[in-house]
XYZ file of C-alpha atoms in Angstrom:
386
model
C 45.950 104.876 24.346
C 44.585 108.165 22.956
C 40.913 108.355 22.090
C 39.647 109.623 18.733
C 36.673 111.260 20.438
C 36.837 113.758 23.282
C 33.112 113.684 24.099
C 31.577 112.290 27.292
C 31.157 108.821 25.765
C 34.911 108.567 25.230
C 35.542 109.345 28.902
C 32.973 106.743 29.963
C 34.701 104.136 27.801
C 38.121 104.944 29.250
C 36.844 104.408 32.791
C 34.718 101.368 31.898
C 37.629 99.586 30.213
C 39.992 100.308 33.097
C 42.349 102.507 31.086
C 41.637 105.505 33.309
C 40.820 105.713 37.007
C 41.393 109.402 37.710
C 40.854 112.828 36.193
C 44.580 113.028 35.469
C 44.395 109.746 33.521
C 41.490 111.073 31.498
C 43.340 114.286 30.669
C 46.435 112.367 29.615
C 44.571 109.848 27.460
C 41.973 112.147 25.913
C 44.215 115.093 25.185
C 41.749 117.441 26.879
C 42.851 120.185 29.223
C 42.562 119.214 32.918
C 39.953 121.949 33.408
C 37.815 120.528 30.580
C 38.133 117.024 32.001
C 37.081 118.203 35.466
C 34.020 119.922 34.008
C 32.963 116.823 32.086
C 33.627 114.512 35.027
C 31.372 116.674 37.202
C 28.690 116.459 34.512
C 29.024 112.667 34.367
C 28.839 112.426 38.161
C 25.724 114.625 38.202
C 24.221 112.431 35.461
C 24.726 109.330 37.626
C 27.282 107.735 35.301
C 30.464 108.256 37.328
C 31.230 107.838 40.997
C 34.359 109.176 42.684
C 35.565 107.339 45.720
C 38.622 106.264 47.711
C 42.066 106.973 46.361
C 43.708 105.784 43.178
C 47.345 105.051 42.394
C 49.700 107.985 42.882
C 51.949 109.220 40.085
C 53.717 111.511 42.539
C 52.116 113.909 44.979
C 48.648 113.438 46.428
C 46.816 110.262 45.533
C 43.908 111.140 43.239
C 40.301 110.241 43.921
C 39.382 107.068 42.046
C 36.792 107.247 39.279
C 34.455 104.309 38.711
C 31.206 103.685 36.908
C 28.251 104.404 39.160
C 25.830 101.551 39.767
C 23.076 103.828 38.469
C 24.925 104.157 35.145
C 22.942 101.139 34.052
C 23.319 97.719 32.493
C 23.164 95.910 29.176
C 21.060 92.856 28.359
C 23.042 90.165 26.531
C 22.150 86.769 25.052
C 24.353 84.170 23.377
C 22.101 81.886 21.309
C 22.932 78.383 20.215
C 20.911 75.850 18.256
C 19.173 74.483 21.350
C 20.047 76.807 24.208
C 20.720 80.398 25.196
C 23.060 81.873 27.778
C 21.643 85.092 29.161
C 23.338 87.843 31.123
C 22.823 91.238 32.642
C 26.192 93.011 32.456
C 27.422 96.364 33.689
C 28.794 98.942 31.279
C 32.270 97.445 31.625
C 30.855 94.162 30.313
C 31.156 92.357 33.657
C 28.288 89.879 34.200
C 26.064 90.776 37.163
C 23.599 87.945 36.555
C 23.772 84.819 34.389
C 21.265 82.157 33.388
C 20.914 79.320 30.886
C 17.625 78.483 29.217
C 16.435 75.962 26.649
C 15.927 77.769 23.359
C 15.215 76.121 20.017
C 16.390 78.558 17.391
C 14.474 76.597 14.767
C 11.161 78.031 16.059
C 12.012 81.208 14.150
C 13.236 84.703 14.941
C 10.132 86.342 16.413
C 9.413 83.598 18.923
C 13.086 83.252 19.844
C 13.672 86.969 20.404
C 10.418 87.503 22.298
C 11.278 84.628 24.647
C 14.831 85.887 25.182
C 13.680 89.446 25.951
C 11.140 88.152 28.452
C 13.670 85.916 30.199
C 16.206 88.752 30.390
C 13.693 91.002 32.121
C 12.860 88.244 34.588
C 16.569 87.637 35.214
C 17.128 91.319 36.029
C 14.114 91.368 38.334
C 15.053 88.173 40.167
C 18.643 89.363 40.752
C 17.628 92.748 42.147
C 18.674 94.727 39.070
C 15.281 95.857 37.834
C 15.806 99.378 39.219
C 18.768 100.020 36.908
C 18.324 101.593 33.475
C 18.922 99.166 30.608
C 21.109 100.913 28.039
C 21.093 98.366 25.217
C 20.646 94.740 24.211
C 23.151 92.529 22.405
C 22.497 89.106 20.901
C 24.914 86.612 19.392
C 23.553 84.301 16.685
C 25.013 81.065 15.252
C 24.863 82.413 11.724
C 26.145 85.251 9.497
C 24.894 88.779 10.199
C 25.239 91.662 7.752
C 26.967 94.398 9.801
C 25.434 97.154 7.674
C 21.787 96.102 7.961
C 21.676 93.829 11.016
C 19.992 91.143 8.917
C 20.695 87.423 9.209
C 22.071 86.157 5.891
C 21.906 82.565 4.593
C 22.249 80.811 7.968
C 22.566 77.041 8.333
C 20.072 75.143 10.510
C 18.064 78.331 11.194
C 14.789 77.994 9.234
C 12.880 81.244 8.886
C 15.867 83.447 9.730
C 17.239 84.267 6.262
C 17.097 88.023 5.582
C 15.266 88.583 8.873
C 15.865 92.182 10.130
C 17.130 91.004 13.502
C 18.559 94.301 14.729
C 15.471 96.328 13.832
C 13.137 93.765 15.382
C 15.111 93.672 18.619
C 15.192 97.459 18.805
C 11.429 97.670 18.358
C 10.446 94.812 20.681
C 12.886 95.622 23.472
C 12.692 99.385 23.067
C 16.482 99.536 23.324
C 19.509 100.190 21.125
C 20.318 96.740 19.735
C 23.435 94.919 18.589
C 23.161 91.660 16.645
C 26.366 89.818 15.830
C 27.660 86.401 14.866
C 28.441 84.384 17.994
C 32.011 83.538 16.950
C 32.707 87.246 16.398
C 31.478 88.018 19.901
C 33.635 85.206 21.274
C 36.661 86.652 19.467
C 36.097 90.107 20.977
C 35.536 88.721 24.477
C 38.577 86.478 24.310
C 40.773 89.242 22.919
C 39.744 91.986 25.342
C 39.874 89.820 28.462
C 42.623 87.295 27.827
C 44.843 88.506 24.985
C 44.750 92.338 24.998
C 48.429 92.524 24.058
C 47.991 90.583 20.806
C 47.006 92.329 17.580
C 46.042 89.353 15.430
C 43.914 86.533 16.738
C 41.755 83.734 15.352
C 39.089 82.358 17.686
C 37.491 79.085 16.647
C 34.088 78.102 18.051
C 33.358 74.377 17.965
C 29.850 73.403 19.012
C 26.826 72.231 17.050
C 28.363 74.208 14.193
C 31.786 75.636 13.405
C 32.586 79.343 13.435
C 35.649 81.559 13.525
C 36.094 85.144 14.645
C 39.032 87.213 13.431
C 40.806 90.023 15.274
C 43.054 91.958 12.868
C 45.240 94.825 14.057
C 43.415 94.738 17.380
C 39.925 95.102 15.886
C 37.137 92.701 14.969
C 37.197 92.017 11.247
C 33.643 91.529 9.941
C 34.056 91.995 6.201
C 30.527 92.137 4.817
C 29.326 89.620 7.380
C 30.988 86.421 6.208
C 34.531 87.038 7.508
C 35.751 84.006 9.423
C 32.979 81.703 8.174
C 35.015 78.566 7.625
C 32.080 76.187 8.058
C 31.393 75.981 4.320
C 34.938 75.471 3.123
C 34.919 72.330 0.999
C 37.055 69.475 2.256
C 38.223 66.182 0.757
C 36.503 63.118 2.116
C 35.979 59.510 1.094
C 32.218 59.696 1.739
C 30.154 62.548 0.303
C 27.852 64.353 2.740
C 25.467 67.084 1.642
C 25.569 70.246 3.726
C 22.520 72.275 4.756
C 23.800 75.063 2.468
C 23.102 72.825 -0.546
C 26.709 72.004 -1.403
C 28.486 68.717 -0.732
C 31.330 68.108 1.698
C 31.490 71.382 3.598
C 33.649 71.272 6.726
C 30.568 71.661 8.933
C 28.852 68.678 7.307
C 31.717 66.421 8.385
C 33.330 67.929 11.490
C 30.754 69.932 13.467
C 29.186 68.688 16.667
C 25.907 68.140 14.830
C 27.674 66.086 12.145
C 29.489 63.957 14.727
C 26.221 63.357 16.604
C 24.621 62.110 13.377
C 27.572 59.838 12.632
C 27.528 58.371 16.148
C 23.753 57.864 16.017
C 24.273 55.763 12.878
C 26.480 53.524 15.040
C 23.803 53.212 17.705
C 25.257 55.830 20.081
C 22.697 58.514 20.976
C 23.981 62.040 21.475
C 21.710 64.856 22.624
C 24.226 67.711 22.662
C 27.827 68.241 21.485
C 28.940 68.271 25.133
C 27.736 64.653 25.318
C 30.366 63.756 22.727
C 33.030 65.188 25.034
C 31.699 62.975 27.837
C 31.870 59.922 25.582
C 35.469 60.743 24.677
C 36.338 61.221 28.352
C 34.747 57.847 29.103
C 36.939 56.244 26.456
C 34.213 55.280 23.977
C 36.314 54.363 20.912
C 33.763 55.430 18.287
C 33.564 58.920 19.819
C 37.334 59.260 20.109
C 37.798 58.169 16.501
C 35.123 60.628 15.351
C 36.661 63.648 17.065
C 40.140 62.784 15.829
C 38.886 62.596 12.262
C 37.094 65.917 12.787
C 40.327 67.374 14.151
C 42.217 66.343 11.015
C 39.621 67.968 8.761
C 39.502 71.167 10.814
C 43.288 71.257 10.990
C 43.547 70.951 7.201
C 41.326 74.006 6.729
C 43.097 76.004 9.447
C 46.513 75.239 7.947
C 45.748 77.401 4.920
C 44.311 80.154 7.121
C 47.266 80.215 9.504
C 49.690 80.423 6.593
C 47.612 83.186 5.013
C 46.753 85.319 8.063
C 49.717 84.450 10.314
C 47.929 85.143 13.650
C 49.630 85.566 17.000
C 47.331 82.961 18.546
C 44.624 80.491 17.613
C 42.122 80.125 20.441
C 39.613 77.268 20.420
C 36.358 77.497 22.378
C 32.819 76.161 22.295
C 31.296 73.042 23.820
C 33.532 70.685 21.817
C 36.771 72.341 22.911
C 37.000 70.148 26.013
C 37.605 67.059 23.872
C 41.380 66.752 24.264
C 41.942 64.417 21.273
C 40.167 66.955 19.050
C 42.400 69.830 20.167
C 45.617 67.822 20.058
C 44.825 66.597 16.530
C 44.105 70.125 15.283
C 47.312 71.355 16.882
C 49.342 68.497 15.400
C 48.052 69.027 11.854
C 48.772 72.765 11.949
C 52.272 72.393 13.346
C 53.054 69.610 10.868
C 51.728 71.246 7.711
C 52.142 75.007 8.205
C 55.237 76.914 7.234
C 57.693 77.165 10.156
C 57.623 80.954 9.845
C 53.840 80.914 10.458
C 53.990 78.713 13.541
C 57.283 79.542 15.251
C 55.574 81.898 17.729
C 51.982 80.711 17.260
C 50.040 79.730 20.349
C 47.245 77.175 19.873
C 45.224 77.050 23.079
C 41.721 76.540 24.405
C 39.601 79.474 25.523
C 40.557 81.247 28.734
C 37.199 82.964 29.165
C 35.154 79.798 28.653
C 31.383 79.904 28.296
C 31.150 83.644 28.859
C 33.428 84.773 26.020
C 30.522 85.816 23.777
C 28.741 87.505 26.698
C 31.848 89.545 27.458
C 32.339 90.402 23.796
C 28.770 91.646 23.443
C 29.178 93.925 26.455
C 32.292 95.498 24.957
C 30.747 96.008 21.535
C 27.626 97.559 23.034
C 29.698 100.157 24.854
C 31.840 100.715 21.744
C 28.771 101.205 19.560
C 27.978 104.726 18.319
C 24.513 104.136 19.790
C 26.063 104.448 23.233
C 27.189 107.966 22.366
C 23.538 108.964 22.045
C 22.301 107.836 25.448
C 25.473 108.989 27.250
C 25.216 112.465 25.741
C 21.473 112.540 26.483
C 22.119 111.589 30.127
C 24.654 114.409 30.497
C 22.250 116.983 29.037
C 19.336 116.090 31.333
């Protein structure tokens, strides 16, 4: 791996991601002269970003001193928001969670109230876990709706009243006083899953099944955002005997029939109360026939949509996460439809599996994207110049 940038931020990223653990590694990967690397490493150590300790792996000769991120390098605040909850984390610059918490969070209260509550809870989390003395370098938030990557605005979200065209990134930056990243939650899940569990694969689709349905796409090893709607399969129209109007205003979108929210509504009509998509998984595990039938039907509908996408994109793997992914009949039905209906060439080496990183996939993805962001260049360079 050779970096495109030979500045201090590039060296920090190489150490944070584990690609380099010595000055020799940095020289080899950055293309800089060893003397230039040594000078910059000393600057990063003096700035409190690097620590040099112990001994690393030898490539012949003396074992080099091992470079790591210093504790004082700082942390990121991260939040993964759902319709009714939020998973919060304080992560180090490598994206590793140092503190985690779950809170109730109704996204329908609107953006200002939601963000203000999340920022407050993140500060309390850092304080309670003994991390309040560390500089916070940025904040990243995943949202269950489309985000324009150019403007950081939420665009035409479902089940998020008051959020359309809201300048989420600018608001977060102002209220938190930090460089901010706002991204679709499925995109963050795709990055986290790819970086931590499938780094050797170039093309990946990561499906998030919860209250809604989302999909993140990794193409040629990078997150593919398009103009903000890439991977949004929730409003693909499907064929169904009964017409159901979607929150987007169109009939028979996939989400209106196969999302966790849609299944909860269908089960409630049969007298089975469901408070959260995870409750549907419990009902399936307990052998409740109505729940099992509902998730199998959802699996067929989701599988039909994914069949066209797998044929078109031909990914190396399809990874399924989210609170509904623990419903085995749902996953097996999706897998069966894809293998039955896709071209053999598209599925001969395709892996269809559930998430390896679990609930923290979006948290991990946000940490990586925050460090990758050009905004990180600014504070890293500023720290070196102090």
